[in-house]
Amino acid sequence: MHYRKKATCEGRVEPSDIPREYCDTYVVRKPMGARLHKSDCRFTHIDGNSALIGKIFVGDIIVALDGQIIKSIGELFQKLREPTQKVAVKIRHGMWSWCQHRCTTLERIQMDKDTEKVTGRPIDLYYIVIQMCSAPESSSVQLGLHVKYDARERLQVHNVDYASIAAVHLRPGDVIREVNDKPVASKTMLKYYITEAVVKGRQIRFLVECPSGEAYRDASDMAPDVAEIAMKQIEFLKKNQQNSALQSVYSSERAKKSVSIATRECSEVEIAADFDPTKLRPCKNAK
């Protein structure tokens, strides 16, 4: 689950700018095919054939149904018993990632203690906030971030695990400058600050640097309903393309005309000029 926000700002991101929660609303058919915890309406299990697959995850909490705020499991069951085929489910996600573009600047190289060199290479600074889930069912979920040292001994993202929360906004090659608004220079410091953030509030904040002009950074995410409509349209086009017969490039109206073969045998007619030169007709300027 992720947000994306782009802005040009030189100052530090204020805590008020960071969203406190991330909510989504989905219209699904009954039954939903999931198990909920009785205390806080938290998803503890989602069936493999459920309509919520890919939209809702373990640890997410139901906030409202059809616009009605749900405060207890009794209200939830009473709302689901209503004679309707579909229900609008508002979810508060337990795990999400938020990204904000800070500014575009020029790369600087620290030559010594008091000297910096500007290379002229444009770079983008991004502020990334990752909220880990606090549900007991998600206690084993990993961040999925692997780092290494680059040629200038900076912390660089080496790889991110597939489908992990770190893979939403972090990419291989990104340089990690700060963690939780504190500069980092080693893997030990990175591990310590991440562990400290997870223990305190399960929220990790990164300041990363990457080359300017990368296409995937400027891409905007579509709303869930727009993405669903687009996928249906793609499937419709694929089905029609498979069912339609391919036409030959040689086919034409002339090729479809019937051809008839004569029944009588062919006959040869001799030309008199072939064996008698006197039969040739006079031709002007002939030699």
Phi, psi and omega in degrees: 000134185205152170257163169214128180223135181239130178204157177253113181210138181269334184281173180287147180291127179282150178301332180290338179284336182281127180295142179280331181209167180229114183243148176222155177236128180234141175259115185231162177276153174271147350285159185284336179075050181208161176250143183236151175276139186289336186283315186228017180057041181267138179288125177250342179200142178232125181295155182293332180259017181285151177287352181270356181299131180084352180247317183238145184232163179299131183105343176288153185239137176282124181261318183207156175234122181054039179083354180265125182292133180259123181251343181213165180291333178294317177296325179295312180295322179295322179290323181287339180282351180296144185285068176231150181278327182237159179215141177269114185255121175263125187243138168256112185288139178277337181228129180204167179227139183231137185228137178226132177282120182278303182190166172247125184220186179258145182290138178239138178247127179279106181284311174213199187297322186243008185236131175237146179241129178268121184276339184086001179274122181287139178225156177249142175251129181237140176254117186243130178243125179243122178258117178275153182281138180262002181290144179299329180292340182253019182293337181268000181288130182263159177292323177080030182248131177235131184237165177210173175264135177272190184294339180256019177061033175259156178284121183234141177292117179274318182195156173231140181293146180295135177065017176272166180291332178289335182284354182291311184236343178270139182230150175303133182104344177292139179261124181273116179269312184224153172228123183057041178064025177234132180294141179238144181227358181212164178293327179295316177296319179299313180297320181294313182292324177294316179298319179297318180293321180294321181290320184284301185222006179059028177236125183245132182242128181242143166246113186241157180237136179213159179300143182284149174088017178281133188294321186290339178285327182273352182290142178254144182276139178278153175294153183302320181291325178293318179296322179294318178296320180295319179295321178296320180293322178296316178297320179297316180294322179295319180295315179294327180289324180287323183285331182287135180283140180283133179268141179287143179288344181267354183288140178204171179294327181291326182288341182276353181289145181287148179243127180248147180248131181294144182276327183282156183286153180284150180231146180258139178244122181282147177261125185296328182291344180290328182242354180225102182298338181289344180278353181291141179278144178293140181230134181293139180063020178279145180249000000 
